[in-house]
Coordinates of C-alpha atoms in Angstrom, one line a residue:
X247 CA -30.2 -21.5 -3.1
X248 CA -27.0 -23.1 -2.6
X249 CA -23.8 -21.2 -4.6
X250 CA -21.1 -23.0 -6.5
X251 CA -18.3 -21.3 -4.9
X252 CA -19.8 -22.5 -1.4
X253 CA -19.8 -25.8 -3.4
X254 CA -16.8 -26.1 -4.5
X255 CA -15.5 -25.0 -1.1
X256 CA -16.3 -27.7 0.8
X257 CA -15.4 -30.3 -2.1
X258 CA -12.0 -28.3 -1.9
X259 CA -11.4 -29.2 2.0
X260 CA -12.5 -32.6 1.8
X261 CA -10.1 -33.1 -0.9
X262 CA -7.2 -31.3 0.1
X263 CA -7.7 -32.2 3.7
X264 CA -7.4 -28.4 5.0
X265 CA -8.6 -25.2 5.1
X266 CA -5.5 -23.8 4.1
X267 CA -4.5 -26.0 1.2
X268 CA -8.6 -25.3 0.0
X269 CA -8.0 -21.4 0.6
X270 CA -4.7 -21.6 -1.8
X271 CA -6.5 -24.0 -4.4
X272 CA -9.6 -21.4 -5.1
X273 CA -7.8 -18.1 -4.3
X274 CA -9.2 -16.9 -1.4
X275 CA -7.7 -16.0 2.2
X276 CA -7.6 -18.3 4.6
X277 CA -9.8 -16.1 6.7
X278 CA -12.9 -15.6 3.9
X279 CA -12.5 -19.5 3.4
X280 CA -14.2 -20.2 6.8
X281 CA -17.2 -17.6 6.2
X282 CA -18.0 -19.4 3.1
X283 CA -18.4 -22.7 5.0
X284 CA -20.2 -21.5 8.1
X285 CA -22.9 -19.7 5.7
X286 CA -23.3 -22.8 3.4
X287 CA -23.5 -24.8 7.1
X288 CA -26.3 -22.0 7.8
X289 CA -27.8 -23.0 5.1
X290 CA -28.1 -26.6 5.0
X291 CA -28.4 -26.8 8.9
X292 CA -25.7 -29.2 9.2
X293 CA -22.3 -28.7 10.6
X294 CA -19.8 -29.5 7.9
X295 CA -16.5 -29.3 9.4
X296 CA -15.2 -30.8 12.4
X297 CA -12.4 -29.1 14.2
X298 CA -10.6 -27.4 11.2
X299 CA -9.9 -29.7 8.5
X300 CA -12.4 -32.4 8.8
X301 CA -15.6 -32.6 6.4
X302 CA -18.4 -34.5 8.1
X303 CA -20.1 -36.6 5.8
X304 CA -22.0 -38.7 8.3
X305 CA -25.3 -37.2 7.4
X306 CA -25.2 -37.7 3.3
X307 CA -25.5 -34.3 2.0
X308 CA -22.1 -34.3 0.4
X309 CA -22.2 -37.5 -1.1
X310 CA -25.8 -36.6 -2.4
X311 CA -24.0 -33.1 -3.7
X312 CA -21.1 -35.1 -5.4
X313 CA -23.3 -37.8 -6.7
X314 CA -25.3 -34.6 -8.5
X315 CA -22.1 -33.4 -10.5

């Protein structure tokens, strides 16, 4: 099962266009920040971020999360 916080994580970088600027926004260092991501990635199988402040959205699963809300 997917979390919220991994959730709201990556809605957080896509709309604040950075890691560090997501990291600030939910409170969390800009170290744990990336751990989140790369376990949600594990989870969905699907790299989300590209270099390291671009969300990929090519394959649909955000917009399907975000469409959900």
């Amino acid at each position: 099962q997917i979390g919220l916080k991994k959730l709201q994580a990556i809605q957080a970088i896509h709309q604040l266009g950075s890691l560090s600027n997501a990291a600030d926004v939910l409170n969390l260092t800009q170290s744990a920040l990336p751990h989140q991501i790369k376990a949600l990635e594990d989870q969905v199988g699907v790299d989300l971020i590209e270099g390291e402040q671009t969300v990929k959205v090519s394959c649909g699963w955000y917009e399907n999360a975000e469409a959900g809300r």
